[in-house]
Amino acid sequence: MLGSMRYAVKTLPPNDLVDLLTRARPAEGAPPNILRVLHAIHDVCGSIDPGFIPAIAQSQGVTDADVAGVLSYYPSLNTQPAGRHRIQVCLGESCLANRCDLVVAAIRSQLGIDLDQTTSDGRFMLEPVSCVGNCAVSPSVRIDGELHGRVRPSDIAGFLDRYR
Amino acid sequence: MSRVRLYLSNDTSSCAAGAERLAEAWRQRSEVELIRTSSRGAFFLEPMVERDSPDGRLAWCHVTADDLPKILAGDGGLPISTIPFLSKQTRHTFATFGVTEPLSPEAYQAHGGLAGLRTAQQLSSSAIIREIKTSRLRGRGGAAFPVWKKWDVAATTTADRKYVVANADEGDAGTYCDRMIMEGDPFRLIEGMLICGRAIGAQAGYVYCRQEYPKATACLHDAIRAADAAGWLEFDGRRFSIEVVSGAGSYVCGEETALLESLEGRRGVVRARPPHPAQSGLYGQPTIVSNVLTFATIPNILARGGSWHASMGTEGSRGTAVLQLGGRVKQPGLIEVPFGLTLREVLDQFGQGMADGARLKAVQVGGPLGSLFTDAQLDIPICFDAFAQADAILGHGGIVVFDHETDMLELSRHLMAFVADESCGKCVPCRIGSVRAREILETVQAGQATEADLSLLAELGDTMKLTSLCGLGGRAPYPVLSALERFPVEFRSRLRS
Ligand code: FES
């Protein structure tokens, strides 16, 4: 990933992690739930530092390998630090039919990064996604929480300007 | 001055089409009372604004913020009943879409909500299941398994706990009806789950919702809280809890056993069957896994009777088909019609043909694992059996139309690369077969392949079809091989001579 170390990484202060893991500890006799804990951390940090694996494993009473296995399995759990703004561009078939390739090309050329990369200033990360359920108003681009439909390549510059 | 009540959809796609901009622009206007509804699904007309009139709702389409004076004056509104895309449909599950406020329990009940649950509360478990059997409802998620059979197995298996799981991992690109239900009529899903829970004797329900649907997740949370506050989450004096759980971007988690693994917090890897989840599912307990649309179809069946449902559709496919039209058609959107219309009729009558300047090349039905149809093959009736005979699937009802500019070789590579990425890795034919198949297609693209490579692709496809553990590997070859068969020149012209 381009220059991933050059910008601040959002992380969890050690005490918050301990708190979170304590809360996520399964109740007496209840089964562990690794994905749930990973989601909780991801929601706060935007990614998961693999250095947290042993602590997560301990809180759930599972092995480090169990946690690493779940973490590596799910595409939307990032282990790289997240950019400030997350651009998701849909490559699903309805968007494909509506030429999302041209939209991707416009974003790539304006940001100088490829899919699954982050700009060197940490401003944008660009992720592919397969369908956001907006197929009737495709092609679709989601920036942070905001979903844009019927996107034309010429819209991209204006969108990006709104996110600093 | 009295305020004029305007209705504006709050659906994800309506907002992406501009509804949210309208809401922002008009929020401060004292002459407007804005009601945020679900969407009617005529997305090609959105953003759409409605107001009441003596002739029912009037609609203004493709609205911009500057159109407000016109709307307030009542100029140029179109009666909803005159929009053919909507008037030609048979809306049952989606009957109240665009009409009501999704998160209002009062509005839900005012439009007939909870009638199914009330009926179910008067019936024994076996009588509920008999009604579902009479309805001849088959699962709407893709496998089309008779719903009553699963319920019967779960109901008659003795266990400490039983579960109801709504599969809201609507992963097939080109589909969005589950998203619309969760955002636009979440109580209908909840009611369906409650009826199922009572029929099988379950204590808890989960909705496994894909992470790509943040608004649906939020709406469900709110709807569950509202249902709980209204005292709906119980039957027979016992509480039935419902919880929303988020997926994490894995397509195969839409497969029911992978979904259960994921719900337990593990890697979403497919389990070998038998046992089926109805016998041994979540935490080894009897579990009904059905998709959102299936659960949302249940309340009407209980309220109006199984034979009402069975009176619609074709011999093997009773009830209505919920289709989602996307791609290069003129009128993309949600369509609910009785099973039996042909694919061509759907594209012509509802899609109104191709978008300007586009010519039809191929139609993919049923998501990334669905077969491709050419223009000459569009007279196939929309029903489970006709599609099965054609080696195709209806899947979740997604229909994506590709135009003349589509490179079928690249589309095939894209689809196979998707499977290679999403394979859970449990079985060899899918894990390795999809990677090899993608490589062969890349060799063809590079101009390095020979006729022997295409034979190998077909052979590999047969192995994957016959030996994969689940539908992902088993269906993956179909779109690619159907493209190869129907557009041979696009592959063969790229071979090394
Ligand atoms: S295919 Fe892009 S939103 Fe569905």
XYZ file of C-alpha atoms and ligand atoms in Angstrom:
665
model
C 0.000 0.000 0.000
C 1.307 3.391 -1.015
C 2.929 5.311 1.789
C 0.781 3.645 4.382
C 3.091 4.680 7.204
C 3.113 8.369 6.416
C -0.163 9.284 8.033
C -1.604 8.946 11.469
C -3.136 5.604 12.298
C -6.359 5.650 14.244
C -5.873 3.195 17.027
C -7.438 2.218 20.273
C -5.874 3.402 23.536
C -4.878 0.278 25.500
C -7.496 0.894 28.188
C -10.298 1.176 25.644
C -9.237 -2.096 24.074
C -9.271 -3.792 27.449
C -12.728 -2.338 28.138
C -14.054 -3.435 24.798
C -12.668 -6.945 25.168
C -14.020 -7.261 28.658
C -17.469 -6.313 27.446
C -17.182 -8.765 24.543
C -16.243 -11.682 26.802
C -18.810 -14.441 26.353
C -21.160 -14.945 29.273
C -20.698 -18.028 31.443
C -21.398 -21.091 29.317
C -22.027 -19.041 26.169
C -19.988 -19.706 23.031
C -17.329 -17.225 21.864
C -17.993 -14.984 18.874
C -14.825 -13.835 17.162
C -16.456 -11.942 14.299
C -18.525 -9.876 16.705
C -15.420 -8.661 18.547
C -13.614 -7.899 15.314
C -16.591 -5.856 14.134
C -16.628 -3.917 17.389
C -12.950 -2.991 17.030
C -13.274 -2.280 13.317
C -16.189 0.069 13.939
C -14.033 2.169 16.245
C -10.718 2.100 14.377
C -11.693 1.580 10.744
C -9.225 -1.308 10.649
C -7.788 -3.956 12.931
C -4.190 -3.957 14.065
C -3.026 -7.594 13.882
C -1.130 -6.849 17.099
C -4.491 -7.098 18.880
C -4.891 -10.773 17.972
C -3.517 -12.329 21.197
C -5.679 -10.098 23.410
C -8.780 -10.854 21.349
C -8.033 -14.575 21.457
C -7.634 -14.492 25.206
C -10.890 -12.622 25.743
C -12.816 -15.190 23.722
C -11.018 -18.263 25.019
C -9.854 -19.284 21.541
C -6.443 -19.607 19.908
C -4.562 -16.832 18.115
C -4.936 -18.889 14.939
C -8.725 -18.902 15.308
C -8.758 -15.114 15.432
C -6.233 -14.709 12.612
C -8.312 -17.097 10.511
C -11.488 -15.090 10.916
C -9.665 -11.787 10.436
C -8.111 -12.906 7.162
C -11.304 -14.492 5.866
C -13.607 -11.497 5.638
C -12.946 -8.975 2.871
C -14.331 -5.978 4.720
C -12.105 -6.395 7.765
C -9.067 -4.249 6.948
C -5.734 -4.775 8.621
C -4.123 -1.816 6.869
C -4.735 1.586 8.406
C -7.782 3.229 6.885
C -7.668 6.429 4.841
C -9.687 9.388 6.089
C -12.325 8.885 3.431
C -13.420 5.585 2.071
C -14.478 5.435 -1.566
C -16.324 2.279 -2.508
C -16.961 1.758 -6.165
C -19.346 -0.974 -7.192
C -18.139 -3.558 -9.691
C -21.336 -5.623 -9.599
C -22.966 -6.675 -12.844
C -25.587 -3.947 -13.051
C -22.929 -1.312 -12.499
C -20.694 -3.127 -14.972
C -23.445 -2.998 -17.598
C -23.699 0.733 -16.903
C -19.965 1.215 -17.490
C -18.566 1.479 -13.989
C -15.190 0.760 -15.600
C -15.155 4.366 -16.829
C -15.988 5.597 -13.339
C -13.143 3.536 -11.876
C -10.779 4.908 -14.505
C -11.782 8.488 -13.610
C -11.165 7.922 -9.902
C -7.867 6.178 -10.513
C -6.538 8.894 -12.724
C -7.588 11.680 -10.369
C -6.219 10.081 -7.227
C -3.272 8.303 -8.792
C -4.077 5.063 -6.978
C -5.463 1.699 -7.909
C -8.242 -0.317 -6.319
C -7.383 -1.412 -2.759
C -4.895 1.413 -2.319
C -4.770 4.546 -0.188
C -3.473 7.939 -1.328
C -0.076 8.861 0.115
C -1.601 11.691 2.166
C -4.079 9.258 3.700
C -7.014 11.251 2.374
C -8.734 8.575 0.313
C -8.830 4.816 0.204
C -10.351 3.181 -2.846
C -12.171 -0.124 -2.451
C -14.087 -2.277 -4.897
C -17.447 -3.564 -3.696
C -19.774 -6.037 -5.298
C -23.247 -4.516 -5.287
C -24.638 -2.083 -2.761
C -28.248 -2.813 -3.740
C -28.469 0.349 -5.813
C -28.534 -1.483 -9.140
C -31.565 0.363 -10.533
C -29.759 3.665 -10.115
C -26.309 2.438 -11.090
C -23.395 2.870 -11.449
C -22.885 3.371 -7.728
C -20.142 5.054 -5.745
C -20.227 5.367 -1.963
C -17.982 7.889 -0.261
C -17.977 7.437 3.514
C -21.694 7.157 4.288
C -22.990 8.871 1.181
C -24.183 6.830 -1.769
C -24.229 8.346 -5.230
C -26.247 6.847 -8.063
C -26.197 7.199 -11.860
C -22.601 8.348 -11.527
C -20.857 9.640 -14.640
C -17.091 9.867 -14.892
C -17.452 13.638 -15.135
C -19.071 13.734 -11.651
C -15.985 12.414 -9.907
C -13.944 15.607 -9.597
C -16.868 17.381 -7.938
C -17.438 14.527 -5.491
C -13.812 14.341 -4.433
C -13.609 18.094 -3.839
C -16.158 17.783 -1.071
C -13.934 15.510 1.033
C -10.782 16.965 2.555
C -51.409 28.853 5.860
C -51.999 25.139 5.893
C -49.075 22.923 5.090
C -49.110 20.660 2.077
C -48.222 17.089 2.839
C -45.641 15.678 0.425
C -44.419 12.107 0.317
C -40.781 11.395 -0.508
C -39.075 8.029 -0.399
C -36.266 7.460 2.075
C -35.040 4.296 0.313
C -31.294 4.005 -0.320
C -31.711 4.136 -4.094
C -34.202 6.994 -3.978
C -31.714 8.959 -1.922
C -28.883 8.057 -4.287
C -31.072 9.332 -7.120
C -31.561 12.679 -5.378
C -34.371 12.313 -2.803
C -32.065 13.275 0.035
C -31.102 16.521 -1.727
C -34.792 17.398 -2.002
C -35.350 16.648 1.661
C -32.467 18.923 2.612
C -33.688 21.718 0.382
C -37.263 21.606 1.634
C -36.773 20.788 5.285
C -36.979 24.437 6.329
C -39.980 25.271 4.175
C -42.897 26.024 6.468
C -45.493 25.315 3.769
C -44.315 21.701 3.404
C -44.977 18.711 5.623
C -42.561 16.075 4.377
C -43.379 12.402 4.990
C -40.535 9.994 4.282
C -41.902 6.740 2.881
C -40.549 3.589 1.306
C -40.082 3.489 -2.473
C -42.534 2.167 -5.022
C -39.575 0.690 -6.843
C -40.092 2.652 -10.069
C -36.533 3.852 -9.715
C -36.270 5.171 -13.254
C -38.743 7.912 -12.221
C -36.908 8.878 -9.058
C -36.557 11.157 -7.336
C -40.317 11.142 -7.200
C -42.561 13.284 -4.995
C -46.206 12.530 -4.259
C -49.151 14.306 -2.710
C -52.730 13.332 -1.957
C -55.585 14.208 -4.281
C -59.231 13.193 -4.641
C -58.048 10.709 -7.312
C -55.458 9.125 -5.073
C -51.808 10.024 -5.004
C -50.313 12.270 -7.662
C -46.649 11.893 -8.560
C -44.029 14.281 -9.869
C -41.039 12.501 -11.377
C -37.363 13.423 -11.798
C -37.957 16.250 -9.390
C -35.442 18.986 -8.642
C -35.641 21.345 -5.675
C -36.879 24.125 -7.964
C -40.008 22.166 -8.822
C -41.528 22.875 -5.414
C -43.827 25.781 -6.467
C -45.248 23.626 -9.252
C -45.907 20.746 -6.855
C -47.468 23.025 -4.230
C -49.732 24.489 -6.901
C -50.691 20.967 -7.942
C -49.497 21.483 -11.521
C -48.645 18.522 -13.694
C -48.916 15.671 -11.181
C -49.446 12.227 -12.637
C -51.991 9.914 -10.954
C -50.001 6.924 -9.676
C -52.669 4.623 -11.111
C -51.759 5.798 -14.615
C -48.086 4.801 -14.439
C -48.048 1.551 -16.455
C -44.870 0.253 -14.793
C -46.816 0.164 -11.530
C -50.386 -0.458 -12.694
C -49.421 -3.595 -14.640
C -47.950 -5.230 -11.548
C -49.657 -7.505 -9.046
C -48.387 -6.119 -5.783
C -48.934 -8.260 -2.701
C -45.712 -8.412 -0.711
C -44.857 -4.932 -1.989
C -48.409 -3.553 -1.877
C -47.747 -0.750 0.610
C -44.409 0.346 -0.784
C -44.272 4.069 -1.432
C -47.413 4.577 0.623
C -46.461 4.323 4.270
C -43.830 5.351 6.742
C -41.716 2.223 7.197
C -41.021 2.561 10.896
C -44.511 3.370 12.123
C -46.179 0.396 13.848
C -49.510 2.240 13.571
C -49.169 2.658 9.807
C -48.191 -0.990 9.465
C -51.322 -2.129 11.273
C -53.517 0.390 9.499
C -52.546 -1.288 6.221
C -53.328 -4.813 7.335
C -50.106 -5.576 9.177
C -50.169 -8.273 11.891
C -53.278 -9.924 10.449
C -51.159 -12.957 9.532
C -49.638 -13.199 12.985
C -53.081 -12.937 14.610
C -54.323 -15.814 12.494
C -51.218 -17.840 13.339
C -51.813 -17.240 17.038
C -55.172 -18.969 16.739
C -53.683 -21.997 14.982
C -51.673 -24.948 16.204
C -48.141 -25.405 14.953
C -49.212 -28.141 12.570
C -52.131 -26.063 11.278
C -49.779 -23.189 10.439
C -47.485 -25.564 8.588
C -50.490 -27.047 6.772
C -51.426 -23.576 5.581
C -47.908 -23.021 4.258
C -48.086 -26.418 2.572
C -51.373 -25.464 0.920
C -49.805 -22.217 -0.296
C -47.086 -24.216 -2.097
C -44.613 -21.497 -1.254
C -41.049 -22.249 -2.312
C -38.045 -20.426 -0.861
C -37.305 -17.195 -2.686
C -33.596 -17.077 -1.943
C -32.459 -19.294 -4.799
C -32.833 -22.930 -3.812
C -36.651 -22.843 -4.195
C -37.135 -25.554 -1.579
C -40.727 -26.039 -0.348
C -40.937 -23.902 2.764
C -43.352 -26.138 4.690
C -40.971 -29.108 4.521
C -38.220 -27.270 6.339
C -40.689 -25.986 8.939
C -42.078 -29.459 9.433
C -38.627 -30.936 10.075
C -37.724 -28.186 12.540
C -41.098 -28.386 14.289
C -40.948 -32.150 14.769
C -37.312 -32.287 15.904
C -37.018 -32.141 19.684
C -34.365 -29.752 20.950
C -33.601 -27.360 23.812
C -33.567 -24.355 21.566
C -34.664 -23.589 18.030
C -33.828 -20.621 15.871
C -35.242 -18.597 13.010
C -32.627 -16.968 10.793
C -33.407 -14.454 8.075
C -30.797 -14.512 5.377
C -30.330 -10.858 4.507
C -26.998 -11.402 2.813
C -28.453 -10.327 -0.505
C -25.126 -10.773 -2.264
C -26.145 -11.328 -5.882
C -25.254 -8.201 -7.794
C -28.380 -6.920 -9.504
C -30.723 -7.709 -6.613
C -32.184 -5.313 -4.093
C -35.648 -6.505 -3.024
C -34.476 -7.665 0.415
C -32.823 -4.324 0.979
C -36.083 -2.609 0.036
C -38.052 -4.776 2.470
C -35.672 -4.151 5.362
C -35.709 -0.412 4.760
C -39.261 -0.049 3.521
C -41.383 -2.628 5.351
C -39.277 -4.152 8.118
C -42.295 -5.136 10.214
C -43.370 -7.521 7.449
C -40.079 -9.392 7.814
C -40.432 -9.395 11.586
C -44.025 -10.675 11.331
C -42.931 -13.490 9.017
C -40.175 -14.489 11.426
C -42.608 -14.462 14.349
C -45.033 -16.730 12.483
C -42.204 -19.128 11.655
C -40.961 -18.979 15.237
C -44.367 -19.918 16.556
C -44.787 -22.722 14.023
C -41.503 -24.426 14.917
C -41.380 -23.408 18.588
C -38.301 -21.182 18.393
C -37.006 -18.863 21.102
C -34.849 -16.496 19.094
C -34.400 -15.030 15.646
C -31.462 -13.446 13.857
C -31.274 -11.329 10.758
C -27.889 -11.781 9.111
C -27.554 -8.587 7.099
C -24.734 -7.816 4.714
C -22.498 -4.963 5.695
C -23.004 -3.238 2.361
C -26.516 -2.321 3.580
C -25.956 0.188 6.406
C -29.370 1.808 6.099
C -31.200 -1.528 6.084
C -29.274 -2.503 9.218
C -30.217 0.741 10.949
C -33.887 0.448 9.919
C -34.063 -3.092 11.233
C -32.574 -2.083 14.564
C -35.195 0.633 14.887
C -38.013 -1.636 13.725
C -37.084 -4.363 16.204
C -36.996 -1.817 19.008
C -40.402 -0.448 17.952
C -41.885 -3.938 17.657
C -40.572 -4.776 21.100
C -42.021 -1.595 22.575
C -45.369 -2.442 20.980
C -45.252 -5.858 22.651
C -45.095 -7.799 19.395
C -42.005 -9.863 20.144
C -43.706 -12.653 22.001
C -46.122 -15.479 21.479
C -47.739 -18.035 23.748
C -46.656 -15.872 26.665
C -42.982 -16.344 25.762
C -40.538 -13.811 24.468
C -39.105 -14.198 20.969
C -36.014 -12.042 20.602
C -34.751 -10.826 17.239
C -31.239 -9.537 16.701
C -29.474 -8.083 13.667
C -25.982 -9.373 12.943
C -23.677 -7.829 10.345
C -21.788 -9.774 7.726
C -18.328 -8.732 6.642
C -18.242 -8.700 2.873
C -18.189 -12.419 2.106
C -20.468 -13.514 -0.741
C -20.504 -17.189 0.205
C -22.056 -16.269 3.563
C -25.324 -16.093 1.633
C -25.130 -19.899 1.488
C -27.120 -21.045 4.489
C -24.523 -23.202 6.237
C -21.711 -20.669 5.679
C -24.088 -18.052 7.040
C -24.577 -20.092 10.212
C -20.813 -20.444 10.666
C -20.487 -16.688 10.289
C -23.339 -16.096 12.717
C -21.371 -18.163 15.238
C -18.480 -15.768 14.650
C -16.243 -18.070 12.644
C -14.925 -18.144 9.072
C -17.923 -18.358 6.781
C -17.053 -21.804 5.467
C -19.712 -24.099 4.023
C -20.779 -27.129 6.074
C -21.353 -30.499 4.452
C -25.031 -31.544 4.367
C -26.785 -33.552 5.759
C -27.633 -32.706 8.432
C -29.698 -29.849 7.096
C -30.059 -26.747 9.252
C -33.712 -27.566 9.932
C -32.391 -30.553 11.917
C -29.090 -29.182 13.109
C -28.278 -25.574 12.336
C -27.187 -22.701 14.552
C -25.167 -24.122 17.471
C -26.354 -27.547 16.388
C -30.026 -26.719 17.037
C -32.943 -26.909 14.584
C -32.861 -23.702 12.561
C -34.962 -22.317 9.751
C -32.847 -20.258 7.384
C -34.851 -18.436 4.740
C -34.222 -15.260 2.900
C -35.920 -11.982 3.714
C -38.395 -12.089 0.834
C -39.594 -15.545 1.850
C -40.355 -14.387 5.388
C -42.026 -11.252 4.039
C -44.322 -13.400 1.899
C -45.598 -15.393 4.893
C -47.880 -12.825 6.625
C -50.196 -12.510 3.607
C -50.405 -16.285 3.305
C -51.630 -16.616 6.874
C -53.928 -13.615 6.589
C -55.505 -14.613 3.283
C -55.077 -18.367 3.324
C -52.737 -20.809 1.638
C -55.106 -21.425 -1.251
C -55.148 -17.707 -2.071
C -51.381 -17.894 -2.592
C -51.597 -21.172 -4.481
C -54.131 -19.653 -6.892
C -51.452 -17.460 -8.451
C -48.554 -18.421 -10.679
C -47.708 -21.610 -12.555
C -47.971 -25.290 -11.655
C -44.603 -25.528 -9.907
C -44.172 -21.873 -8.950
C -47.071 -20.471 -6.972
C -47.502 -16.884 -5.918
C -45.699 -13.855 -7.222
C -42.194 -13.443 -8.584
C -40.322 -10.413 -7.318
C -37.954 -9.329 -10.058
C -35.351 -6.643 -9.965
C -34.519 -5.108 -13.266
C -31.139 -3.475 -13.790
C -28.455 -2.819 -16.347
C -29.087 -1.143 -19.665
C -32.894 -1.116 -19.789
C -34.946 2.029 -20.077
C -36.979 1.412 -16.916
C -35.016 -0.360 -14.180
C -36.898 -1.120 -10.991
C -38.747 -3.581 -8.822
C -41.469 -5.724 -10.365
C -43.891 -8.049 -8.590
C -45.976 -10.193 -10.948
C -47.435 -13.698 -10.814
C -44.989 -16.354 -11.992
C -45.421 -17.269 -15.641
C -44.740 -14.112 -17.627
C -41.905 -14.631 -20.074
C -38.566 -12.925 -19.684
C -39.260 -11.037 -22.912
C -42.617 -9.807 -21.629
C -40.958 -8.534 -18.468
C -38.250 -6.722 -20.417
C -40.714 -5.243 -22.922
C -43.664 -4.392 -20.694
C -41.759 -3.175 -17.684
C -38.247 -2.463 -18.897
C -39.692 -0.771 -22.011
C -36.740 -1.965 -24.033
C -33.180 -0.770 -24.010
C -31.779 2.536 -22.814
C -31.231 5.092 -25.559
C -28.662 4.015 -28.104
C -28.184 0.563 -26.598
C -28.897 -2.745 -28.322
C -29.505 -5.920 -26.337
C -26.701 -8.437 -26.265
C -27.233 -10.648 -23.254
C -29.417 -10.927 -20.172
C -28.184 -12.477 -16.948
C -30.822 -13.750 -14.558
C -30.121 -14.811 -10.981
C -26.925 -13.008 -10.062
C -23.279 -13.748 -10.870
C -23.970 -17.492 -10.968
C -26.931 -17.161 -13.315
C -26.905 -18.220 -16.948
C -26.772 -15.731 -19.812
C -29.612 -15.470 -22.327
C -29.511 -14.065 -25.824
C -32.362 -12.245 -27.525
C -33.492 -15.498 -29.150
C -33.891 -17.178 -25.747
C -36.060 -14.623 -24.007
C -39.377 -16.436 -24.445
C -38.737 -18.550 -21.373
C -41.452 -18.292 -18.705
C -40.336 -16.902 -15.372
C -40.787 -19.928 -13.120
C -38.505 -22.321 -11.260
C -39.108 -25.345 -13.474
C -38.617 -23.738 -16.888
C -35.399 -22.201 -15.649
C -34.172 -25.493 -14.190
C -34.860 -27.220 -17.508
C -32.798 -24.565 -19.276
C -29.889 -25.122 -16.842
C -30.577 -21.631 -15.563
C -31.643 -20.210 -12.211
C -34.076 -17.551 -11.144
C -31.983 -17.159 -8.031
C -33.047 -14.085 -6.178
C -34.830 -12.557 -9.169
C -32.118 -10.202 -10.372
C -32.192 -9.434 -14.094
C -29.252 -7.551 -15.575
C -29.327 -6.498 -19.207
C -26.055 -6.040 -21.090
C -25.768 -3.987 -24.259
C -23.958 -4.474 -27.563
C -20.700 -3.009 -26.267
C -20.261 -5.807 -23.723
C -17.142 -7.938 -24.146
C -18.444 -11.411 -23.293
C -14.965 -12.821 -22.730
C -14.154 -10.082 -20.239
C -17.549 -10.525 -18.567
C -16.837 -14.272 -18.252
C -13.429 -13.584 -16.746
C -14.952 -11.063 -14.353
C -17.571 -13.573 -13.182
C -15.056 -16.389 -12.711
C -12.600 -14.080 -10.930
C -15.436 -13.182 -8.575
C -15.959 -16.848 -7.692
C -12.218 -17.398 -7.272
C -12.143 -14.468 -4.841
C -15.227 -15.529 -2.945
C -14.711 -19.300 -2.739
C -14.625 -20.296 0.918
C -11.924 -22.839 0.139
C -13.537 -25.829 1.772
C -13.858 -27.959 -1.354
C -11.195 -28.426 -4.016
C -13.316 -28.162 -7.200
C -14.437 -24.665 -6.299
C -11.247 -23.425 -4.632
C -8.858 -24.555 -7.340
C -11.240 -24.984 -10.255
C -12.329 -21.347 -10.194
C -8.732 -20.138 -10.182
C -7.760 -22.421 -13.073
C -10.843 -21.413 -15.040
C -10.035 -17.743 -14.532
C -6.468 -18.391 -15.689
C -7.685 -20.112 -18.853
C -9.907 -17.128 -19.643
C -6.966 -14.799 -19.081
C -4.875 -16.895 -21.454
C -7.597 -16.513 -24.066
C -7.609 -12.764 -23.483
C -3.842 -12.675 -23.942
C -4.212 -14.419 -27.306
C -2.192 -17.397 -26.039
C -4.888 -20.068 -25.775
C -5.765 -22.876 -28.163
C -8.890 -24.936 -28.833
C -7.563 -27.430 -26.272
C -7.803 -24.777 -23.553
C -11.474 -24.214 -24.322
C -12.104 -27.977 -24.073
C -10.275 -27.973 -20.769
C -12.484 -25.103 -19.596
C -15.618 -27.086 -20.452
C -14.260 -30.198 -18.729
C -13.248 -28.232 -15.659
C -16.726 -26.699 -15.635
C -18.339 -30.131 -15.609
C -16.173 -31.222 -12.681
C -17.077 -28.117 -10.719
C -20.783 -28.562 -11.438
C -20.808 -32.176 -10.299
C -18.480 -32.181 -7.330
C -18.623 -28.792 -5.574
C -19.986 -28.766 -2.056
C -22.358 -25.850 -2.544
C -23.981 -23.720 -5.193
C -21.044 -21.323 -5.517
C -18.685 -23.770 -7.194
C -21.573 -25.781 -8.616
C -23.098 -22.838 -10.457
C -19.932 -20.875 -11.289
C -19.348 -22.553 -14.665
C -22.852 -21.871 -16.014
C -22.577 -18.213 -16.981
C -19.126 -18.767 -18.465
C -20.065 -21.860 -20.425
C -23.318 -20.269 -21.561
C -21.318 -17.284 -22.839
C -18.919 -19.631 -24.630
C -21.798 -21.493 -26.213
C -23.847 -18.454 -27.181
C -21.042 -16.113 -28.220
C -18.436 -18.569 -29.563
C -16.835 -16.069 -31.935
C -15.857 -13.768 -29.096
C -13.786 -16.575 -27.599
C -12.559 -18.410 -30.692
C -11.444 -15.308 -32.576
C -8.992 -14.656 -29.725
C -7.337 -18.083 -29.898
C -3.740 -18.546 -31.014
C -3.833 -19.743 -34.621
S -24.518 -3.977 -9.116
Fe -23.771 -2.088 -8.425
S -25.276 -1.557 -6.995
Fe -25.924 -3.520 -7.564
